[in-house]
Short mmCIF file of C-alpha atoms and ligand atoms in Angstrom, two decimals:
data_model
loop_
_atom_site.label_atom_id
_atom_site.label_comp_id
_atom_site.label_asym_id
_atom_site.label_seq_id
_atom_site.Cartn_x
_atom_site.Cartn_y
_atom_site.Cartn_z
CA UNK A 1055 121.95 10.88 -38.32
CA UNK A 1056 124.98 9.38 -36.59
CA UNK A 1057 125.30 11.96 -33.84
CA UNK A 1058 123.06 10.42 -31.21
CA UNK A 1059 125.73 9.09 -28.91
CA UNK A 1060 124.01 10.03 -25.69
CA UNK A 1061 120.47 9.36 -24.62
CA UNK A 1062 117.86 11.70 -23.17
CA UNK A 1063 117.08 9.25 -20.41
CA UNK A 1064 119.32 6.42 -19.29
CA UNK A 1065 116.34 4.01 -19.27
CA UNK A 1066 115.78 4.61 -22.96
CA UNK A 1067 116.87 2.21 -25.66
CA UNK A 1068 118.53 2.95 -28.97
CA UNK A 1069 117.91 1.13 -32.23
CA UNK A 1070 120.34 1.35 -35.14
CA UNK A 1071 118.96 0.23 -38.49
CA UNK A 1072 122.37 -1.01 -39.64
CA UNK A 1073 120.93 -2.53 -42.83
CA UNK A 1074 117.59 -3.91 -43.96
CA UNK A 1075 115.98 -0.46 -43.96
CA UNK A 1076 114.95 0.97 -47.33
CA UNK A 1077 115.50 -2.47 -48.83
CA UNK A 1078 113.98 -5.95 -48.47
CA UNK A 1079 117.15 -7.87 -47.64
CA UNK A 1080 120.13 -7.66 -45.27
CA UNK A 1081 118.19 -7.49 -42.00
CA UNK A 1082 120.55 -6.30 -39.25
CA UNK A 1083 119.36 -4.19 -36.33
CA UNK A 1084 121.21 -3.16 -33.19
CA UNK A 1085 119.29 -2.62 -29.96
CA UNK A 1086 121.25 -1.16 -27.08
CA UNK A 1087 120.70 0.33 -23.68
CA UNK A 1088 121.41 -0.14 -19.98
CA UNK A 1089 124.86 -1.50 -20.75
CA UNK A 1090 123.68 -4.21 -23.13
CA UNK A 1091 123.92 -4.66 -26.90
CA UNK A 1092 121.74 -7.02 -28.86
CA UNK A 1093 121.57 -7.69 -32.58
CA UNK A 1094 118.45 -8.81 -34.35
CA UNK A 1095 119.30 -10.81 -37.50
CA UNK A 1096 122.50 -10.70 -39.49
CA UNK A 1097 121.47 -11.24 -43.09
CA UNK A 1098 123.01 -10.98 -46.52
CA UNK A 1099 122.14 -7.97 -48.64
CA UNK A 1100 120.82 -9.39 -51.89
CA UNK A 1101 119.71 -7.42 -54.89
CA UNK A 1102 120.03 -8.21 -58.56
CA UNK A 1103 123.03 -10.27 -57.57
CA UNK A 1104 122.91 -13.15 -55.06
CA UNK A 1105 125.21 -11.07 -52.86
CA UNK A 1106 125.85 -7.36 -52.98
CA UNK A 1107 129.39 -5.99 -52.48
CA UNK A 1108 127.93 -3.85 -49.66
CA UNK A 1109 128.03 -7.00 -47.52
CA UNK A 1110 131.81 -6.93 -47.26
CA UNK A 1111 132.33 -3.52 -45.68
CA UNK A 1112 132.97 -3.69 -41.95
CA UNK A 1113 129.92 -3.70 -39.65
CA UNK A 1114 129.20 -0.24 -38.24
CA UNK A 1115 129.50 -1.63 -34.67
CA UNK A 1116 132.26 -3.51 -32.88
CA UNK A 1117 131.16 -7.14 -33.21
CA UNK A 1118 133.10 -8.17 -30.11
CA UNK A 1119 130.90 -5.93 -27.90
CA UNK A 1120 127.59 -7.60 -28.85
CA UNK A 1121 126.04 -9.69 -26.08
CA UNK A 1122 123.48 -11.74 -28.02
CA UNK A 1123 122.42 -12.14 -31.65
CA UNK A 1124 118.73 -13.05 -32.01
CA UNK A 1125 117.63 -14.67 -35.27
CA UNK A 1126 114.03 -14.38 -36.49
CA UNK A 1127 114.22 -17.11 -39.16
CA UNK A 1128 116.48 -19.11 -41.44
CA UNK A 1129 116.27 -17.21 -44.73
CA UNK A 1130 119.70 -16.17 -45.94
CA UNK A 1131 118.82 -12.45 -45.89
CA UNK A 1132 118.44 -12.88 -42.10
CA UNK A 1133 121.36 -15.23 -41.30
CA UNK A 1134 123.86 -14.98 -44.19
CA UNK A 1135 126.41 -12.71 -42.52
CA UNK A 1136 126.75 -14.68 -39.28
CA UNK A 1137 130.18 -16.04 -40.34
CA UNK A 1138 131.28 -12.47 -41.05
CA UNK A 1139 130.12 -11.38 -37.59
CA UNK A 1140 132.18 -14.21 -36.09
CA UNK A 1141 135.22 -13.28 -38.14
CA UNK A 1142 134.91 -9.68 -36.89
CA UNK A 1143 135.18 -10.94 -33.31
CA UNK A 1144 131.60 -11.70 -32.20
CA UNK A 1145 131.86 -13.98 -29.21
CA UNK A 1146 128.35 -13.86 -27.78
CA UNK A 1147 125.41 -16.21 -27.83
CA UNK A 1148 123.08 -16.75 -30.77
CA UNK A 1149 119.41 -17.43 -29.98
CA UNK A 1150 116.56 -18.68 -32.19
CA UNK A 1151 113.69 -21.14 -32.21
CA UNK A 1152 114.54 -24.85 -32.42
CA UNK A 1153 113.90 -25.44 -36.17
CA UNK A 1154 115.68 -22.20 -37.14
CA UNK A 1155 118.96 -23.54 -35.79
CA UNK A 1156 118.77 -26.68 -37.97
CA UNK A 1157 117.69 -24.67 -41.01
CA UNK A 1158 120.55 -22.21 -40.47
CA UNK A 1159 123.10 -25.01 -40.35
CA UNK A 1160 122.00 -26.28 -43.77
CA UNK A 1161 121.54 -22.83 -45.33
CA UNK A 1162 124.90 -21.50 -44.13
CA UNK A 1163 126.75 -24.58 -45.39
CA UNK A 1164 125.11 -24.12 -48.80
CA UNK A 1165 125.90 -20.40 -48.93
CA UNK A 1166 129.47 -20.92 -47.70
CA UNK A 1167 130.00 -23.42 -50.50
CA UNK A 1168 129.21 -20.65 -53.02
CA UNK A 1169 130.78 -17.66 -51.29
CA UNK A 1170 134.06 -19.22 -50.17
CA UNK A 1171 135.13 -19.29 -53.84
CA UNK A 1172 135.36 -15.48 -53.73
CA UNK A 1173 139.04 -15.13 -52.85
CA UNK A 1174 139.17 -11.52 -54.05
CA UNK A 1175 136.92 -10.39 -51.19
CA UNK A 1176 138.67 -12.89 -48.88
CA UNK A 1177 135.40 -14.74 -48.35
CA UNK A 1178 137.36 -17.99 -48.27
CA UNK A 1179 138.61 -16.79 -44.87
CA UNK A 1180 135.13 -15.81 -43.62
CA UNK A 1181 132.83 -18.58 -44.85
CA UNK A 1182 134.88 -21.33 -43.23
CA UNK A 1183 133.58 -24.52 -41.58
CA UNK A 1184 135.27 -23.28 -38.36
CA UNK A 1185 133.30 -20.02 -38.27
CA UNK A 1186 130.04 -21.85 -38.94
CA UNK A 1187 130.84 -24.42 -36.26
CA UNK A 1188 131.63 -21.65 -33.78
CA UNK A 1189 128.25 -20.05 -34.48
CA UNK A 1190 126.40 -23.33 -33.95
CA UNK A 1191 128.37 -24.19 -30.79
CA UNK A 1192 127.27 -20.93 -29.15
CA UNK A 1193 123.64 -21.31 -30.19
CA UNK A 1194 120.74 -21.54 -27.74
CA UNK A 1195 117.19 -22.43 -28.77
CA UNK A 1196 113.80 -21.39 -27.43
CA UNK A 1197 110.36 -22.86 -27.97
CA UNK A 1198 107.65 -20.40 -28.96
CA UNK A 1199 106.52 -18.59 -25.81
CA UNK A 1200 109.53 -19.71 -23.74
CA UNK A 1201 111.11 -16.75 -21.95
CA UNK A 1202 114.78 -15.87 -21.79
CA UNK A 1203 115.76 -13.46 -19.03
CA UNK A 1204 118.95 -11.50 -19.52
CA UNK A 1205 120.56 -9.38 -16.80
CA UNK A 1206 119.95 -5.63 -16.73
CA UNK A 1207 116.20 -6.27 -16.97
CA UNK A 1208 115.62 -7.68 -20.44
CA UNK A 1209 113.23 -10.53 -21.27
CA UNK A 1210 113.01 -12.14 -24.71
CA UNK A 1211 110.59 -14.60 -26.30
CA UNK A 1212 109.35 -15.66 -29.73
CA UNK A 1213 105.84 -15.75 -31.17
CA UNK A 1214 105.07 -17.75 -34.33
CA UNK A 1215 105.35 -15.52 -37.42
CA UNK A 1216 103.91 -18.21 -39.73
CA UNK A 1217 106.40 -17.27 -42.48
CA UNK A 1218 108.58 -20.39 -42.76
CA UNK A 1219 109.18 -23.33 -40.41
CA UNK A 1220 110.60 -21.92 -37.16
CA UNK A 1221 110.02 -18.25 -38.02
CA UNK A 1222 109.55 -16.10 -34.95
CA UNK A 1223 108.67 -12.55 -34.05
CA UNK A 1224 111.01 -11.44 -31.29
CA UNK A 1225 109.28 -9.86 -28.30
CA UNK A 1226 111.39 -7.89 -25.87
CA UNK A 1227 110.12 -6.74 -22.52
CA UNK A 1228 112.16 -4.03 -20.83
CA UNK A 1229 111.04 -1.63 -18.11
CA UNK A 1230 107.37 -2.66 -18.63
CA UNK A 1231 107.55 -1.81 -22.33
CA UNK A 1232 107.16 -4.31 -25.15
CA UNK A 1233 109.24 -4.00 -28.31
CA UNK A 1234 108.52 -6.38 -31.20
CA UNK A 1235 110.79 -7.18 -34.14
CA UNK A 1236 108.50 -8.98 -36.56
CA UNK A 1237 111.09 -10.54 -38.89
CA UNK A 1238 109.14 -11.64 -41.98
CA UNK A 1239 105.39 -12.13 -41.53
CA UNK A 1240 103.69 -15.15 -43.09
CA UNK A 1241 100.96 -15.07 -45.70
CA UNK A 1242 98.49 -16.88 -43.44
CA UNK A 1243 96.70 -19.18 -43.80
CA UNK A 1244 99.61 -21.26 -45.07
CA UNK A 1245 99.12 -24.88 -46.21
CA UNK A 1246 101.60 -26.16 -43.63
CA UNK A 1247 102.14 -23.61 -40.88
CA UNK A 1248 99.92 -22.13 -38.18
CA UNK A 1249 98.68 -18.57 -38.68
CA UNK A 1250 100.80 -15.62 -37.56
CA UNK A 1251 100.15 -15.11 -33.84
CA UNK A 1252 98.41 -11.90 -32.89
CA UNK A 1253 100.20 -9.11 -31.05
CA UNK A 1254 97.93 -6.94 -28.94
CA UNK A 1255 100.13 -5.12 -26.48
CA UNK A 1256 103.24 -3.80 -28.22
CA UNK A 1257 104.64 -0.37 -27.43
CA UNK A 1258 107.10 -0.33 -30.30
CA UNK A 1259 107.23 -2.40 -33.44
CA UNK A 1260 109.88 -2.86 -36.11
CA UNK A 1261 108.07 -4.51 -39.00
CA UNK A 1262 108.66 -5.85 -42.50
CA UNK A 1263 107.04 -4.31 -45.59
CA UNK A 1264 108.03 -6.54 -48.52
CA UNK A 1265 104.51 -6.28 -49.97
CA UNK A 1266 103.64 -3.01 -48.20
CA UNK A 1267 102.17 -1.49 -51.36
CA UNK A 1268 100.54 -4.50 -53.02
CA UNK A 1269 97.91 -7.15 -52.40
CA UNK A 1270 98.21 -10.79 -53.48
CA UNK A 1271 95.98 -12.55 -55.95
CA UNK A 1272 93.44 -14.81 -54.38
CA UNK A 1273 95.16 -17.91 -53.09
CA UNK A 1274 92.19 -20.30 -53.32
CA UNK A 1275 92.86 -20.54 -57.02
CA UNK A 1276 96.40 -21.74 -56.76
CA UNK A 1277 95.92 -25.46 -56.12
CA UNK A 1278 93.33 -25.59 -58.90
CA UNK A 1279 95.76 -23.82 -61.23
CA UNK A 1280 98.58 -26.20 -60.27
CA UNK A 1281 96.29 -29.13 -61.03
CA UNK A 1282 95.37 -27.69 -64.45
CA UNK A 1283 99.00 -27.01 -65.41
CA UNK A 1284 100.04 -30.55 -64.44
CA UNK A 1285 97.13 -32.11 -66.35
CA UNK A 1286 97.80 -29.99 -69.42
CA UNK A 1287 101.48 -30.98 -69.39
CA UNK A 1288 100.49 -34.63 -69.03
CA UNK A 1289 98.17 -34.43 -72.02
CA UNK A 1290 101.02 -32.97 -74.16
CA UNK A 1291 103.32 -35.73 -72.90
CA UNK A 1292 105.61 -32.88 -71.90
CA UNK A 1293 108.11 -32.06 -69.19
CA UNK A 1294 107.04 -29.56 -66.56
CA UNK A 1295 109.95 -27.75 -64.92
CA UNK A 1296 109.38 -25.79 -61.74
CA UNK A 1297 112.16 -23.48 -60.52
CA UNK A 1298 111.52 -23.11 -56.84
CA UNK A 1299 112.92 -21.78 -53.58
CA UNK A 1300 114.29 -24.60 -51.45
CA UNK A 1301 112.92 -23.37 -48.15
CA UNK A 1302 109.14 -23.48 -47.54
CA UNK A 1303 108.04 -23.10 -51.20
CA UNK A 1304 109.34 -26.56 -52.13
CA UNK A 1305 107.67 -28.15 -49.12
CA UNK A 1306 104.37 -26.37 -49.85
CA UNK A 1307 104.49 -27.60 -53.44
CA UNK A 1308 105.29 -31.18 -52.42
CA UNK A 1309 102.43 -31.07 -49.93
CA UNK A 1310 99.97 -29.92 -52.60
CA UNK A 1311 101.22 -32.39 -55.22
CA UNK A 1312 101.06 -35.12 -52.56
CA UNK A 1313 97.38 -34.39 -52.09
CA UNK A 1314 96.70 -34.23 -55.87
CA UNK A 1315 98.45 -37.57 -56.50
CA UNK A 1316 97.08 -39.46 -53.51
CA UNK A 1317 93.53 -38.32 -54.18
CA UNK A 1318 94.03 -39.39 -57.81
CA UNK A 1319 93.22 -35.88 -59.05
CA UNK A 1320 96.28 -35.99 -61.30
CA UNK A 1321 97.71 -39.07 -63.01
CA UNK A 1322 100.83 -40.65 -61.56
CA UNK A 1323 104.11 -39.72 -63.31
CA UNK A 1324 107.77 -39.32 -62.38
CA UNK A 1325 108.25 -36.22 -60.24
CA UNK A 1326 111.87 -35.33 -59.51
CA UNK A 1327 112.99 -33.32 -56.52
CA UNK A 1328 116.31 -32.34 -58.07
CA UNK A 1329 117.91 -30.17 -55.43
CA UNK A 1330 120.26 -31.39 -52.69
CA UNK A 1331 119.42 -28.32 -50.60
CA UNK A 1332 115.66 -28.87 -50.91
CA UNK A 1333 116.07 -32.52 -49.99
CA UNK A 1334 117.98 -31.63 -46.81
CA UNK A 1335 115.49 -28.92 -45.85
CA UNK A 1336 112.53 -31.22 -46.48
CA UNK A 1337 114.10 -33.65 -44.00
CA UNK A 1338 114.16 -30.85 -41.40
CA UNK A 1339 110.45 -30.19 -42.07
CA UNK A 1340 109.75 -33.88 -41.45
CA UNK A 1341 111.72 -33.79 -38.21
CA UNK A 1342 109.73 -30.82 -36.90
CA UNK A 1343 106.21 -31.69 -38.05
CA UNK A 1344 104.89 -30.83 -34.58
CA UNK A 1345 105.26 -27.17 -35.64
CA UNK A 1346 102.79 -27.63 -38.54
CA UNK A 1347 99.20 -26.41 -38.43
CA UNK A 1348 96.39 -28.66 -37.21
CA UNK A 1349 95.20 -29.70 -40.66
CA UNK A 1350 98.67 -30.89 -41.68
CA UNK A 1351 99.18 -32.66 -38.33
CA UNK A 1352 95.81 -34.41 -38.69
CA UNK A 1353 96.85 -35.73 -42.11
CA UNK A 1354 100.12 -37.00 -40.63
CA UNK A 1355 98.13 -38.70 -37.83
CA UNK A 1356 96.32 -40.78 -40.47
CA UNK A 1357 99.71 -42.26 -41.40
CA UNK A 1358 100.24 -40.22 -44.56
CA UNK A 1359 103.71 -38.91 -45.30
CA UNK A 1360 103.17 -35.32 -46.43
CA UNK A 1361 106.17 -35.09 -48.72
CA UNK A 1362 106.23 -38.59 -50.15
CA UNK A 1363 103.88 -39.98 -52.78
CA UNK A 1364 103.94 -42.48 -55.68
CA UNK A 1365 106.19 -41.19 -58.47
CA UNK A 1366 108.38 -38.91 -56.33
CA UNK A 1367 112.12 -39.40 -56.80
CA UNK A 1368 114.86 -37.50 -55.02
CA UNK A 1369 118.08 -36.98 -56.96
CA UNK A 1370 120.78 -35.70 -54.60
CA UNK A 1371 123.68 -36.96 -56.74
CA UNK A 1372 124.80 -35.21 -59.94
CA UNK A 1373 124.67 -38.48 -61.90
CA UNK A 1374 121.01 -39.03 -60.95
CA UNK A 1375 120.26 -35.45 -61.90
CA UNK A 1376 121.81 -35.89 -65.35
CA UNK A 1377 119.86 -39.12 -65.87
CA UNK A 1378 116.53 -37.26 -65.56
CA UNK A 1379 116.93 -36.25 -69.21
CA UNK A 1380 116.60 -39.91 -70.24
CA UNK A 1381 113.39 -40.51 -68.32
CA UNK A 1382 110.53 -40.40 -70.85
CA UNK A 1383 107.92 -37.66 -70.53
CA UNK A 1384 105.44 -36.83 -69.12
CA UNK A 1385 107.37 -35.88 -66.01
CA UNK A 1386 107.84 -33.03 -63.56
CA UNK A 1387 111.15 -31.58 -62.35
CA UNK A 1388 111.37 -29.38 -59.25
CA UNK A 1389 114.77 -27.70 -58.88
CA UNK A 1390 116.44 -24.55 -57.55
CA UNK A 1391 117.04 -21.74 -57.69
CA UNK A 1392 113.68 -20.02 -57.55
CA UNK A 1393 114.69 -17.12 -59.80
CA UNK A 1394 116.88 -19.25 -62.10
CA UNK A 1395 120.01 -17.33 -61.12
CA UNK A 1396 121.94 -20.51 -60.39
CA UNK A 1397 121.46 -24.15 -59.45
CA UNK A 1398 120.42 -27.25 -61.37
CA UNK A 1399 117.33 -25.63 -62.87
CA UNK A 1400 119.65 -24.00 -65.45
CA UNK A 1401 120.48 -27.39 -67.01
CA UNK A 1402 116.80 -28.26 -67.25
CA UNK A 1403 115.93 -24.87 -68.72
CA UNK A 1404 118.58 -25.38 -71.39
CA UNK A 1405 117.11 -28.79 -72.23
CA UNK A 1406 113.40 -28.08 -72.12
CA UNK A 1407 112.76 -24.38 -72.83
CA UNK A 1408 113.24 -24.89 -76.62
CA UNK A 1409 110.40 -27.47 -76.81
CA UNK A 1410 106.85 -26.36 -77.41
CA UNK A 1411 105.39 -29.38 -75.61
CA UNK A 1412 107.19 -28.54 -72.38
CA UNK A 1413 106.22 -26.04 -69.70
CA UNK A 1414 108.01 -23.89 -67.16
CA UNK A 1415 105.99 -22.94 -64.08
CA UNK A 1416 107.05 -19.85 -62.12
CA UNK A 1417 105.72 -19.85 -58.57
CA UNK A 1418 107.38 -16.81 -57.06
CA UNK A 1419 108.46 -13.24 -57.46
CA UNK A 1420 111.24 -12.85 -60.06
CA UNK A 1421 113.66 -9.96 -59.37
CA UNK A 1422 114.72 -7.58 -62.10
CA UNK A 1423 117.96 -8.78 -63.68
CA UNK A 1424 117.39 -12.50 -63.08
CA UNK A 1425 116.91 -15.12 -65.78
CA UNK A 1426 113.56 -15.94 -64.20
CA UNK A 1427 112.41 -12.34 -64.75
CA UNK A 1428 113.38 -12.48 -68.46
CA UNK A 1429 111.40 -15.70 -68.89
CA UNK A 1430 108.48 -14.27 -66.93
CA UNK A 1431 108.49 -11.12 -69.10
CA UNK A 1432 108.13 -13.24 -72.26
CA UNK A 1433 111.65 -13.19 -73.75
CA UNK A 1434 111.95 -15.23 -76.98
CA UNK A 1435 115.53 -16.15 -76.32
CA UNK A 1436 117.85 -16.06 -73.32
CA UNK A 1437 121.46 -16.95 -72.57
CA UNK A 1438 122.06 -19.86 -70.21
CA UNK A 1439 125.60 -20.84 -69.26
CA UNK A 1440 126.99 -19.14 -72.36
CA UNK A 1441 124.51 -20.66 -74.78
CA UNK A 1442 121.68 -19.01 -76.66
CA UNK A 1443 118.40 -20.73 -75.82
CA UNK A 1444 115.20 -20.09 -77.76
CA UNK A 1445 112.07 -20.28 -75.66
CA UNK A 1446 109.24 -22.24 -77.24
CA UNK A 1447 107.96 -23.87 -74.05
CA UNK A 1448 104.80 -22.64 -72.36
CA UNK A 1449 105.42 -20.18 -69.55
CA UNK A 1450 102.91 -20.61 -66.73
CA UNK A 1451 102.71 -18.60 -63.53
CA UNK A 1452 101.02 -19.01 -60.18
CA UNK A 1453 101.38 -16.03 -57.89
CA UNK A 1454 99.44 -17.15 -54.83
CA UNK A 1455 102.51 -18.75 -53.26
CA UNK A 1456 104.02 -15.68 -51.61
CA UNK A 1457 105.40 -16.25 -48.11
CA UNK A 1458 104.77 -12.65 -47.02
CA UNK A 1459 101.65 -10.84 -45.84
CA UNK A 1460 100.30 -8.40 -48.37
CA UNK A 1461 99.51 -4.76 -47.76
CA UNK A 1462 95.98 -5.19 -46.35
CA UNK A 1463 97.06 -8.02 -44.06
CA UNK A 1464 100.06 -6.06 -42.75
CA UNK A 1465 97.66 -3.27 -41.77
CA UNK A 1466 95.32 -5.80 -40.18
CA UNK A 1467 98.25 -7.23 -38.21
CA UNK A 1468 99.17 -3.79 -36.81
CA UNK A 1469 95.53 -2.94 -36.14
CA UNK A 1470 95.44 -5.55 -33.34
CA UNK A 1471 97.87 -3.47 -31.33
CA UNK A 1472 97.13 0.03 -32.66
CA UNK A 1473 95.75 1.11 -29.28
CA UNK A 1474 99.00 0.42 -27.43
CA UNK A 1475 101.53 1.31 -30.15
CA UNK A 1476 103.65 4.38 -29.55
CA UNK A 1477 105.70 4.04 -32.72
CA UNK A 1478 106.10 1.61 -35.59
CA UNK A 1479 109.21 1.50 -37.76
CA UNK A 1480 108.56 0.13 -41.23
CA UNK A 1481 111.62 -1.65 -42.67
CA UNK A 1482 112.57 -4.66 -44.84
CA UNK A 1483 110.85 -3.31 -47.95
CA UNK A 1484 111.73 -1.21 -50.98
CA UNK A 1485 111.32 2.52 -50.15
CA UNK A 1486 108.13 2.76 -52.23
CA UNK A 1487 106.63 -0.17 -50.42
CA UNK A 1488 107.71 0.92 -46.92
CA UNK A 1489 106.49 4.49 -47.41
CA UNK A 1490 103.17 3.38 -48.82
CA UNK A 1491 102.59 1.08 -45.85
CA UNK A 1492 103.66 3.73 -43.31
CA UNK A 1493 101.21 6.21 -44.86
CA UNK A 1494 98.45 3.61 -44.81
CA UNK A 1495 99.14 2.85 -41.12
CA UNK A 1496 98.98 6.56 -40.29
CA UNK A 1497 95.80 7.15 -42.33
CA UNK A 1498 93.88 4.00 -41.42
CA UNK A 1499 95.00 3.39 -37.84
CA UNK A 1500 96.29 6.76 -36.67
CA UNK A 1501 99.58 5.26 -35.46
CA UNK A 1502 102.95 7.00 -35.62
CA UNK A 1503 104.72 5.20 -38.47
CA UNK A 1504 108.27 5.91 -39.62
CA UNK A 1505 110.47 4.65 -42.45
CA UNK A 1506 114.07 4.77 -41.21
CA UNK A 1507 116.91 4.66 -43.72
CA UNK A 1508 119.98 2.43 -43.52
CA UNK A 1509 122.32 3.60 -40.75
CA UNK A 1510 119.69 5.71 -38.99
CA UNK A 1511 119.57 5.66 -35.20
CA UNK A 1512 116.41 6.19 -33.16
CA UNK A 1513 115.85 6.44 -29.43
CA UNK A 1514 112.78 4.86 -27.92
CA UNK A 1515 111.35 5.95 -24.60
CA UNK A 1516 111.17 3.25 -21.99
ZN1 LIG B 783 112.02 -14.61 -44.91
#
């Protein structure tokens, strides 16, 4: 596996699947050839825990020899180890789309705040403001479609992946061949973002497979379901708590609630956005509204503020957050984290889960081992911050909010370029999911699909 130190042809390129193969998180791929070394993403490996200990072993490459790190998008499993790369001597440029840089700045600061407490693994020396500043100082941005030429014959550009604000598929042209790293692929059509751009002329593709073996429930139902859950909670005079991911999911929810409130489909009530991280990220969405889809931009053109409506209150300060308890119901509280494995949502869960008139709404996938998963699976009691909490509240779920393409849509995405594809490498998914998708691509499209494992090296003909 590790023995491919020479190449058959000196024009060929070599890809090392350093991590993010055989698992959803920890995207980190090394592309090298013709005297150049590029990394694609540098994410945290996350499993049952927010961070896996695997993150802290040394990178398999010499960080100081990397020319450029390309980032596909601002999720922490794609950017979270940038400070570690810097502390191992990376001195090159970082490149992403314009919004991804702003998102990364906020996300890394938030993650560093948590991780720098881990003195045992010396993370206090890695997740420093200096390392984050160094990353941002050496950062260059590209608009979608804008080309970056790098010596030795490489050209890079981004296409819109439609996954989160700023998400990009990285296209590399080298020796008349096109190599595409998809990053995460959006569940288009999204309420806010344009659809994933089509790729029709790729020679090689390195693609995600988070939902490679499953299809999503129909998404048309989800706004209707959200409306029903909010109405029901209102009629019980209850509190509706929504644990949610700060990036993209929160903004999608605000956008949908905005439309329900302003069209008077639901009654007005206090709605708290109780997450400092979500508040900061929502500000970035507002700054970059030109990247939204046409429908969202048309609404903005009428003078409507997409994430601001009567009843909405932001509570960045701890004191304001604590005071939510004293606001009479009915009310809605949106807080992180999305799987209830940390964040302010824990306080609200402790307060409201024991009440039968209150409701918790789960809007995303809940990993095994998280508090969110226990609640989703129907536990009668759970432990929150050392206390036993009996669950009497209603547990509601809406599953249409996934940010990833499902199995059928991943196949459809590859189908557009099946005629030109020489090989596709299926990564960023659990082994079951990646293998299922690879088989489906072989059977349905007749393409050569592979599922590399972590650490594997492949040579691609150029
Ligand atoms: Zn992502």
